[in-house]
mmCIF file of C-alpha atoms in Angstrom:
data_model
loop_
_atom_site.group_PDB
_atom_site.id
_atom_site.type_symbol
_atom_site.label_atom_id
_atom_site.label_comp_id
_atom_site.label_asym_id
_atom_site.label_seq_id
_atom_site.Cartn_x
_atom_site.Cartn_y
_atom_site.Cartn_z
ATOM 1 C CA MET A 25 -8.192 6.689 13.019
ATOM 2 C CA THR A 26 -5.573 5.929 10.375
ATOM 3 C CA GLN A 27 -7.085 6.043 6.900
ATOM 4 C CA VAL A 28 -5.599 3.514 4.463
ATOM 5 C CA LEU A 29 -6.416 2.987 0.800
ATOM 6 C CA VAL A 30 -5.296 -0.256 -0.797
ATOM 7 C CA LEU A 31 -5.469 -0.140 -4.583
ATOM 8 C CA GLY A 32 -6.591 -3.716 -4.922
ATOM 9 C CA GLY A 33 -7.109 -5.412 -1.598
ATOM 10 C CA THR A 34 -8.929 -8.469 -2.899
ATOM 11 C CA GLY A 35 -5.950 -10.404 -4.278
ATOM 12 C CA TRP A 36 -3.491 -12.745 -2.624
ATOM 13 C CA LEU A 37 -0.897 -10.200 -1.486
ATOM 14 C CA SER A 38 -2.990 -7.031 -1.457
ATOM 15 C CA GLY A 39 -5.668 -8.786 0.590
ATOM 16 C CA ARG A 40 -3.106 -9.682 3.253
ATOM 17 C CA ILE A 41 -1.890 -6.080 3.308
ATOM 18 C CA ALA A 42 -5.462 -4.888 3.813
ATOM 19 C CA GLN A 43 -5.922 -7.419 6.618
ATOM 20 C CA ARG A 44 -2.728 -6.304 8.349
ATOM 21 C CA TRP A 45 -3.771 -2.671 8.272
ATOM 22 C CA ARG A 46 -7.246 -3.616 9.528
ATOM 23 C CA ASP A 47 -5.704 -5.602 12.383
ATOM 24 C CA ALA A 48 -3.568 -2.581 13.246
ATOM 25 C CA GLY A 49 -6.756 -0.599 13.808
ATOM 26 C CA ALA A 50 -6.849 1.341 10.540
ATOM 27 C CA GLN A 51 -9.953 2.203 8.538
ATOM 28 C CA VAL A 52 -9.183 0.358 5.287
ATOM 29 C CA THR A 53 -10.740 1.023 1.898
ATOM 30 C CA CYS A 54 -10.043 -1.359 -0.986
ATOM 31 C CA LEU A 55 -10.487 -0.169 -4.558
ATOM 32 C CA ALA A 56 -11.085 -3.171 -6.819
ATOM 33 C CA ARG A 57 -13.385 -4.446 -9.515
ATOM 34 C CA GLY A 58 -15.246 -6.511 -6.962
ATOM 35 C CA SER A 59 -14.954 -9.917 -8.598
ATOM 36 C CA ARG A 60 -13.624 -11.162 -5.246
ATOM 37 C CA PRO A 61 -14.558 -10.041 -1.733
ATOM 38 C CA ALA A 62 -12.452 -7.656 0.285
ATOM 39 C CA PRO A 63 -11.310 -8.802 3.741
ATOM 40 C CA ASP A 64 -13.904 -8.641 6.502
ATOM 41 C CA GLY A 65 -13.825 -5.343 8.314
ATOM 42 C CA THR A 66 -12.678 -3.345 5.292
ATOM 43 C CA VAL A 67 -14.678 -1.272 2.833
ATOM 44 C CA LEU A 68 -14.800 -2.417 -0.792
ATOM 45 C CA LEU A 69 -15.191 0.387 -3.295
ATOM 46 C CA ARG A 70 -15.873 -1.121 -6.707
ATOM 47 C CA GLY A 71 -14.057 0.491 -9.594
ATOM 48 C CA ASP A 72 -12.149 -0.281 -12.783
ATOM 49 C CA ARG A 73 -8.750 1.399 -13.006
ATOM 50 C CA ASP A 74 -9.106 1.599 -16.772
ATOM 51 C CA GLU A 75 -11.912 4.121 -16.265
ATOM 52 C CA PRO A 76 -10.795 7.782 -16.107
ATOM 53 C CA ASP A 77 -13.218 8.696 -13.291
ATOM 54 C CA VAL A 78 -12.373 5.750 -11.035
ATOM 55 C CA TYR A 79 -10.651 7.956 -8.431
ATOM 56 C CA ASP A 80 -13.305 10.698 -8.296
ATOM 57 C CA ARG A 81 -14.935 9.311 -5.122
ATOM 58 C CA LEU A 82 -11.563 9.164 -3.380
ATOM 59 C CA ARG A 83 -10.169 12.614 -4.092
ATOM 60 C CA GLU A 84 -11.814 14.399 -1.162
ATOM 61 C CA GLN A 85 -10.495 11.922 1.421
ATOM 62 C CA GLN A 86 -7.168 12.542 3.109
ATOM 63 C CA TRP A 87 -5.227 9.274 3.225
ATOM 64 C CA ASP A 88 -2.580 8.466 5.783
ATOM 65 C CA GLU A 89 -1.359 5.628 3.573
ATOM 66 C CA ILE A 90 -1.971 4.448 0.013
ATOM 67 C CA VAL A 91 -0.626 1.065 -1.097
ATOM 68 C CA ASP A 92 -0.379 -0.046 -4.717
ATOM 69 C CA ILE A 93 0.995 -3.296 -6.139
ATOM 70 C CA SER A 94 -0.074 -2.899 -9.772
ATOM 71 C CA SER A 95 2.284 -3.996 -12.529
ATOM 72 C CA ARG A 96 0.734 -1.562 -15.010
ATOM 73 C CA ALA A 97 2.544 1.736 -15.082
ATOM 74 C CA ASP A 98 -0.444 3.588 -16.550
ATOM 75 C CA HIS A 99 -2.593 2.532 -13.592
ATOM 76 C CA VAL A 100 0.059 3.604 -11.100
ATOM 77 C CA GLY A 101 0.743 6.906 -12.810
ATOM 78 C CA ALA A 102 -2.952 7.795 -13.022
ATOM 79 C CA ALA A 103 -3.439 6.983 -9.344
ATOM 80 C CA VAL A 104 -0.500 9.175 -8.307
ATOM 81 C CA ALA A 105 -1.772 12.026 -10.465
ATOM 82 C CA ALA A 106 -5.271 11.792 -8.994
ATOM 83 C CA LEU A 107 -4.505 11.034 -5.345
ATOM 84 C CA GLY A 108 -0.907 12.059 -4.730
ATOM 85 C CA ASP A 109 -1.852 15.349 -3.090
ATOM 86 C CA SER A 110 -4.229 13.515 -0.749
ATOM 87 C CA ALA A 111 -1.683 10.986 0.540
ATOM 88 C CA ALA A 112 0.580 11.491 3.527
ATOM 89 C CA HIS A 113 2.534 8.429 2.418
ATOM 90 C CA TRP A 114 2.496 6.080 -0.565
ATOM 91 C CA THR A 115 3.926 2.555 -0.670
ATOM 92 C CA TYR A 116 4.534 0.914 -4.008
ATOM 93 C CA VAL A 117 5.236 -2.817 -4.103
ATOM 94 C CA SER A 118 7.652 -3.286 -6.984
ATOM 95 C CA SER A 119 9.959 -6.258 -7.662
ATOM 96 C CA VAL A 120 13.629 -7.205 -7.854
ATOM 97 C CA SER A 121 12.842 -7.850 -11.518
ATOM 98 C CA VAL A 122 13.475 -4.129 -12.074
ATOM 99 C CA TYR A 123 17.231 -4.767 -11.937
ATOM 100 C CA ALA A 124 18.921 -4.963 -15.312
ATOM 101 C CA ASP A 125 21.986 -6.706 -13.863
ATOM 102 C CA GLU A 126 21.215 -10.414 -13.360
ATOM 103 C CA VAL A 127 24.881 -11.419 -13.069
ATOM 104 C CA THR A 128 26.280 -9.518 -10.084
ATOM 105 C CA VAL A 129 25.879 -11.400 -6.812
ATOM 106 C CA GLY A 130 24.834 -9.307 -3.818
ATOM 107 C CA LEU A 131 23.292 -6.439 -5.779
ATOM 108 C CA ASP A 132 21.763 -3.822 -3.484
ATOM 109 C CA GLU A 133 19.134 -1.140 -4.027
ATOM 110 C CA THR A 134 21.546 1.030 -6.052
ATOM 111 C CA GLY A 135 21.826 -1.526 -8.872
ATOM 112 C CA PRO A 136 21.083 -0.463 -12.470
ATOM 113 C CA LEU A 137 17.478 -0.740 -13.595
ATOM 114 C CA HIS A 138 15.827 -1.727 -16.848
ATOM 115 C CA ALA A 139 14.659 1.086 -19.091
ATOM 116 C CA PRO A 140 11.156 2.176 -18.055
ATOM 117 C CA ALA A 141 8.177 1.253 -20.197
ATOM 118 C CA GLN A 142 6.889 3.897 -22.552
ATOM 119 C CA PRO A 143 3.273 4.357 -23.695
ATOM 120 C CA GLY A 144 2.546 2.012 -26.581
ATOM 121 C CA ASP A 145 5.360 -0.412 -25.764
ATOM 122 C CA GLU A 146 4.646 -4.111 -25.822
ATOM 123 C CA TYR A 147 3.999 -5.232 -22.252
ATOM 124 C CA ASP A 148 7.132 -6.106 -20.298
ATOM 125 C CA TYR A 149 6.761 -6.747 -16.571
ATOM 126 C CA SER A 150 10.183 -5.404 -15.573
ATOM 127 C CA ALA A 151 9.869 -2.233 -17.639
ATOM 128 C CA GLN A 152 6.353 -1.604 -16.318
ATOM 129 C CA LYS A 153 7.537 -1.894 -12.731
ATOM 130 C CA VAL A 154 10.385 0.562 -13.376
ATOM 131 C CA ALA A 155 8.024 3.108 -14.919
ATOM 132 C CA ALA A 156 5.583 2.647 -12.041
ATOM 133 C CA GLU A 157 8.373 3.244 -9.534
ATOM 134 C CA GLN A 158 9.246 6.490 -11.290
ATOM 135 C CA ALA A 159 5.649 7.700 -10.999
ATOM 136 C CA VAL A 160 5.611 7.022 -7.257
ATOM 137 C CA THR A 161 9.070 8.434 -6.488
ATOM 138 C CA ALA A 162 7.830 11.771 -7.850
ATOM 139 C CA LEU A 163 6.156 12.082 -4.421
ATOM 140 C CA GLY A 164 9.612 12.533 -2.884
ATOM 141 C CA THR A 165 9.877 11.841 0.834
ATOM 142 C CA ARG A 166 6.293 10.614 0.964
ATOM 143 C CA ALA A 167 7.167 7.599 -1.207
ATOM 144 C CA GLY A 168 8.399 4.165 -0.231
ATOM 145 C CA ILE A 169 9.360 1.468 -2.737
ATOM 146 C CA VAL A 170 9.442 -2.174 -1.670
ATOM 147 C CA ARG A 171 11.141 -4.626 -4.045
ATOM 148 C CA PRO A 172 10.319 -8.216 -3.100
ATOM 149 C CA GLY A 173 11.729 -11.251 -4.801
ATOM 150 C CA LEU A 174 9.660 -14.414 -5.168
ATOM 151 C CA VAL A 175 6.730 -14.127 -2.763
ATOM 152 C CA VAL A 176 5.623 -17.512 -1.417
ATOM 153 C CA GLY A 177 3.036 -19.000 0.890
ATOM 154 C CA ALA A 178 -0.279 -20.790 1.020
ATOM 155 C CA GLY A 179 -2.651 -19.750 -1.746
ATOM 156 C CA ASP A 180 0.082 -18.462 -4.069
ATOM 157 C CA PRO A 181 -1.636 -18.081 -7.464
ATOM 158 C CA SER A 182 1.648 -18.353 -9.404
ATOM 159 C CA ASP A 183 2.143 -22.019 -8.334
ATOM 160 C CA ARG A 184 5.934 -21.731 -8.539
ATOM 161 C CA PHE A 185 6.984 -22.479 -4.967
ATOM 162 C CA GLY A 186 4.012 -24.757 -4.365
ATOM 163 C CA TYR A 187 4.898 -26.918 -7.356
ATOM 164 C CA TRP A 188 7.757 -28.543 -5.467
ATOM 165 C CA ALA A 189 5.590 -29.311 -2.448
ATOM 166 C CA ALA A 190 3.092 -30.989 -4.768
ATOM 167 C CA ALA A 191 5.737 -32.754 -6.879
ATOM 168 C CA PHE A 192 7.388 -34.490 -3.936
ATOM 169 C CA ALA A 193 4.111 -35.248 -2.168
ATOM 170 C CA ARG A 194 2.372 -36.740 -5.209
ATOM 171 C CA ALA A 195 5.377 -38.895 -6.115
ATOM 172 C CA GLY A 196 5.341 -40.831 -2.832
ATOM 173 C CA ASP A 197 8.008 -43.485 -3.363
ATOM 174 C CA GLY A 198 8.272 -42.689 -7.073
ATOM 175 C CA ALA A 199 10.898 -40.592 -8.801
ATOM 176 C CA VAL A 200 10.897 -36.802 -9.004
ATOM 177 C CA LEU A 201 12.543 -34.914 -11.862
ATOM 178 C CA ALA A 202 14.794 -32.070 -10.724
ATOM 179 C CA PRO A 203 17.160 -29.658 -12.467
ATOM 180 C CA ASP A 204 20.901 -29.591 -11.946
ATOM 181 C CA SER A 205 21.063 -27.346 -8.894
ATOM 182 C CA ARG A 206 24.826 -26.949 -8.629
ATOM 183 C CA ASP A 207 25.656 -23.257 -8.102
ATOM 184 C CA ARG A 208 21.948 -22.379 -8.371
ATOM 185 C CA PHE A 209 20.129 -20.456 -5.677
ATOM 186 C CA ALA A 210 16.630 -19.511 -4.609
ATOM 187 C CA GLN A 211 15.610 -16.408 -2.679
ATOM 188 C CA VAL A 212 12.070 -16.093 -1.388
ATOM 189 C CA ILE A 213 9.969 -14.142 1.082
ATOM 190 C CA ASP A 214 6.914 -15.432 2.911
ATOM 191 C CA VAL A 215 3.805 -13.460 1.944
ATOM 192 C CA ASP A 216 2.981 -12.763 5.578
ATOM 193 C CA ASP A 217 6.467 -11.410 6.246
ATOM 194 C CA LEU A 218 6.103 -9.080 3.278
ATOM 195 C CA ALA A 219 2.632 -7.891 4.277
ATOM 196 C CA GLY A 220 3.828 -7.310 7.829
ATOM 197 C CA PHE A 221 6.834 -5.323 6.647
ATOM 198 C CA ILE A 222 4.701 -3.114 4.407
ATOM 199 C CA THR A 223 2.284 -2.260 7.210
ATOM 200 C CA ALA A 224 4.773 -1.968 10.082
ATOM 201 C CA ALA A 225 6.022 1.507 9.201
ATOM 202 C CA ARG A 226 5.727 4.128 6.509
ATOM 203 C CA ARG A 227 9.237 4.042 5.089
ATOM 204 C CA THR A 228 10.932 6.351 2.622
ATOM 205 C CA GLY A 229 13.245 5.133 -0.107
ATOM 206 C CA VAL A 230 13.824 1.698 -1.609
ATOM 207 C CA VAL A 231 14.169 -1.661 0.122
ATOM 208 C CA ASN A 232 14.819 -5.127 -1.298
ATOM 209 C CA ALA A 233 12.316 -7.188 0.725
ATOM 210 C CA ILE A 234 13.701 -10.671 0.334
ATOM 211 C CA GLY A 235 15.010 -13.627 2.304
ATOM 212 C CA ASP A 236 18.550 -14.929 2.385
ATOM 213 C CA PRO A 237 19.950 -16.699 -0.700
ATOM 214 C CA LEU A 238 19.556 -20.443 -0.332
ATOM 215 C CA PRO A 239 21.188 -23.135 -2.473
ATOM 216 C CA LEU A 240 18.450 -24.573 -4.663
ATOM 217 C CA SER A 241 19.531 -28.082 -3.661
ATOM 218 C CA ASP A 242 18.889 -27.231 -0.002
ATOM 219 C CA LEU A 243 15.443 -25.893 -0.818
ATOM 220 C CA LEU A 244 14.499 -29.012 -2.780
ATOM 221 C CA ASP A 245 15.795 -31.171 0.058
ATOM 222 C CA ALA A 246 13.569 -29.260 2.463
ATOM 223 C CA PHE A 247 10.522 -29.884 0.274
ATOM 224 C CA ARG A 248 11.417 -33.552 0.055
ATOM 225 C CA THR A 249 11.802 -33.879 3.819
ATOM 226 C CA GLU A 250 8.560 -32.108 4.679
ATOM 227 C CA SER A 251 6.562 -34.089 2.109
ATOM 228 C CA GLY A 252 7.934 -37.440 3.260
ATOM 229 C CA HIS A 253 9.108 -38.335 -0.231
ATOM 230 C CA SER A 254 11.002 -41.640 -0.201
ATOM 231 C CA GLY A 255 11.700 -42.173 -3.889
ATOM 232 C CA PRO A 256 14.711 -41.161 -5.966
ATOM 233 C CA VAL A 257 15.411 -37.664 -7.214
ATOM 234 C CA ARG A 258 16.594 -37.835 -10.797
ATOM 235 C CA VAL A 259 18.579 -34.852 -12.002
ATOM 236 C CA ALA A 260 18.644 -33.620 -15.583
ATOM 237 C CA ASP A 261 21.110 -31.038 -16.833
ATOM 238 C CA ASP A 262 20.174 -27.796 -18.532
ATOM 239 C CA ASP A 263 20.845 -28.975 -22.062
ATOM 240 C CA TRP A 264 18.700 -32.074 -21.631
ATOM 241 C CA LEU A 265 15.789 -30.141 -20.139
ATOM 242 C CA ASN A 266 15.973 -27.460 -22.819
ATOM 243 C CA ALA A 267 16.065 -30.108 -25.551
ATOM 244 C CA HIS A 268 12.933 -31.700 -24.085
ATOM 245 C CA GLY A 269 10.958 -28.477 -23.956
ATOM 246 C CA VAL A 270 11.141 -27.825 -20.219
ATOM 247 C CA GLN A 271 11.124 -24.127 -19.352
ATOM 248 C CA TYR A 272 12.998 -22.225 -16.696
ATOM 249 C CA TRP A 273 11.407 -20.523 -13.683
ATOM 250 C CA MET A 274 7.661 -20.531 -14.406
ATOM 251 C CA GLY A 275 4.853 -21.328 -16.816
ATOM 252 C CA GLU A 276 3.492 -24.497 -18.326
ATOM 253 C CA ARG A 277 5.891 -27.406 -18.703
ATOM 254 C CA SER A 278 8.479 -25.791 -16.475
ATOM 255 C CA LEU A 279 10.620 -26.623 -13.475
ATOM 256 C CA PRO A 280 9.907 -23.624 -11.260
ATOM 257 C CA LEU A 281 12.707 -21.758 -9.460
ATOM 258 C CA TRP A 282 15.310 -23.254 -11.823
ATOM 259 C CA LEU A 283 17.269 -20.416 -13.424
ATOM 260 C CA PRO A 284 19.748 -20.273 -16.310
ATOM 261 C CA ALA A 285 23.399 -20.532 -15.315
ATOM 262 C CA ASP A 286 24.084 -17.055 -16.727
ATOM 263 C CA MET A 287 21.769 -15.407 -14.142
ATOM 264 C CA PRO A 288 23.696 -16.004 -10.887
ATOM 265 C CA GLY A 289 22.654 -12.678 -9.394
ATOM 266 C CA PHE A 290 18.889 -12.974 -9.852
ATOM 267 C CA ALA A 291 18.330 -15.039 -6.677
ATOM 268 C CA ARG A 292 21.186 -13.571 -4.633
ATOM 269 C CA HIS A 293 20.233 -9.964 -3.943
ATOM 270 C CA ASP A 294 21.429 -7.993 -0.940
ATOM 271 C CA ASN A 295 18.788 -7.888 1.813
ATOM 272 C CA ARG A 296 20.656 -5.947 4.496
ATOM 273 C CA ALA A 297 18.355 -2.924 4.214
ATOM 274 C CA TYR A 298 15.337 -5.172 4.838
ATOM 275 C CA ARG A 299 17.010 -6.671 7.898
ATOM 276 C CA ALA A 300 18.030 -3.246 9.213
ATOM 277 C CA ALA A 301 14.449 -2.018 8.823
ATOM 278 C CA GLY A 302 13.143 -4.838 10.996
ATOM 279 C CA GLY A 303 11.950 -7.183 8.258
ATOM 280 C CA GLY A 304 11.006 -10.617 9.528
ATOM 281 C CA PHE A 305 11.757 -14.129 8.293
ATOM 282 C CA THR A 306 9.341 -17.005 8.794
ATOM 283 C CA PRO A 307 11.343 -20.247 9.184
ATOM 284 C CA LEU A 308 11.531 -21.993 5.819
ATOM 285 C CA ASP A 309 10.213 -25.309 7.124
ATOM 286 C CA GLN A 310 7.171 -23.518 8.541
ATOM 287 C CA THR A 311 6.423 -21.880 5.189
ATOM 288 C CA ILE A 312 6.859 -25.194 3.371
ATOM 289 C CA ARG A 313 4.510 -26.964 5.781
ATOM 290 C CA SER A 314 1.786 -24.369 5.234
ATOM 291 C CA VAL A 315 2.272 -24.544 1.461
ATOM 292 C CA LEU A 316 2.205 -28.344 1.517
ATOM 293 C CA ALA A 317 -1.061 -28.369 3.484
ATOM 294 C CA ASP A 318 -2.523 -25.864 1.027
ATOM 295 C CA GLU A 319 -1.411 -27.902 -1.989
ATOM 296 C CA ARG A 320 -2.969 -31.053 -0.537
ATOM 297 C CA ALA A 321 -6.198 -29.195 0.164
ATOM 298 C CA ARG A 322 -6.346 -27.750 -3.369
ATOM 299 C CA GLY A 323 -5.313 -31.039 -4.989
ATOM 300 C CA LEU A 324 -1.820 -32.278 -5.780
ATOM 301 C CA ASP A 325 -2.794 -33.130 -9.356
ATOM 302 C CA ARG A 326 -4.828 -30.000 -10.076
ATOM 303 C CA GLU A 327 -4.152 -27.840 -13.098
ATOM 304 C CA ARG A 328 -1.539 -25.256 -12.196
ATOM 305 C CA ARG A 329 0.104 -22.206 -13.763
ATOM 306 C CA ALA A 330 3.649 -23.480 -13.309
ATOM 307 C CA GLY A 331 5.372 -26.832 -13.326
ATOM 308 C CA LEU A 332 4.917 -30.245 -14.900
ATOM 309 C CA THR A 333 1.897 -32.482 -14.702
ATOM 310 C CA ARG A 334 2.698 -35.849 -13.157
ATOM 311 C CA HIS A 335 2.016 -37.394 -16.580
ATOM 312 C CA ASP A 336 4.541 -35.133 -18.321
ATOM 313 C CA GLU A 337 7.050 -35.633 -15.531
ATOM 314 C CA SER A 338 6.725 -39.428 -15.836
ATOM 315 C CA GLU A 339 7.231 -39.294 -19.593
ATOM 316 C CA LEU A 340 10.347 -37.187 -19.148
ATOM 317 C CA LEU A 341 11.693 -39.516 -16.464
ATOM 318 C CA ALA A 342 11.208 -42.479 -18.810
ATOM 319 C CA GLN A 343 13.390 -40.740 -21.396
ATOM 320 C CA LEU A 344 16.112 -39.736 -18.941
ATOM 321 C CA VAL A 345 18.996 -42.211 -19.015
#
């Protein structure tokens, strides 16, 4: 039986990866703190990756596959040092955020990367991912690096994609505030497509796992259609939004997926290697419908990690002339 170790396995993405391997007939072990359950049919081994002996119980096992999604390079490096000799293959889930070039459209896997994080550096997500990749690629032909873009789907804890489902649904026949989407793009991958790609084969090398670039206006229109929104969409330009304290991309008081005009390449990466490797694409309307149902179930007006509250959005709309 295939032996798989998922470093994590209880989170949104890592849990789906563990489920996919389980469904493929593998014996799956999840190493996690245990604050959340592991998927049914897998083994949860409780452990804190900050502890130096966390891998001691795993060293004697020979692993056909180890999967890690951590964004802490010290965790990834320690795992490779402890378990690298025991792994026939290692998949690291990185990010397109490793690319230093955010201007070039169509950047492929050979694009320049940010400088890797060094011990003691202030935390920087991109730099940590680069350093983590370097630790894993030391395994040579046993290593595979997957670089997804924005991962979306029901249950997404980042709230970025789901914000727009909630914003249009909660507005009903009222107005929705949107950014100027001219020449702006979005590029996403459904979480189930990503999990399926990671578990379908043990690949070597680097792959941008991402959907096709989509004009942001088309994406917002799709959210509006699926939600049944019948009110106006009021567009504010970058300068107005910046002046009123609205952030790009993510976080509190933001308009998610909206990117600065000087980052045209960030949401337009080359995905030909993903296609050639058999990567799948869930239809966008299907993903939006599942996200919309999830947002309604969790509450359209709930507190979220990204976006505007309806109150803040209404205040901004009242000031927009």
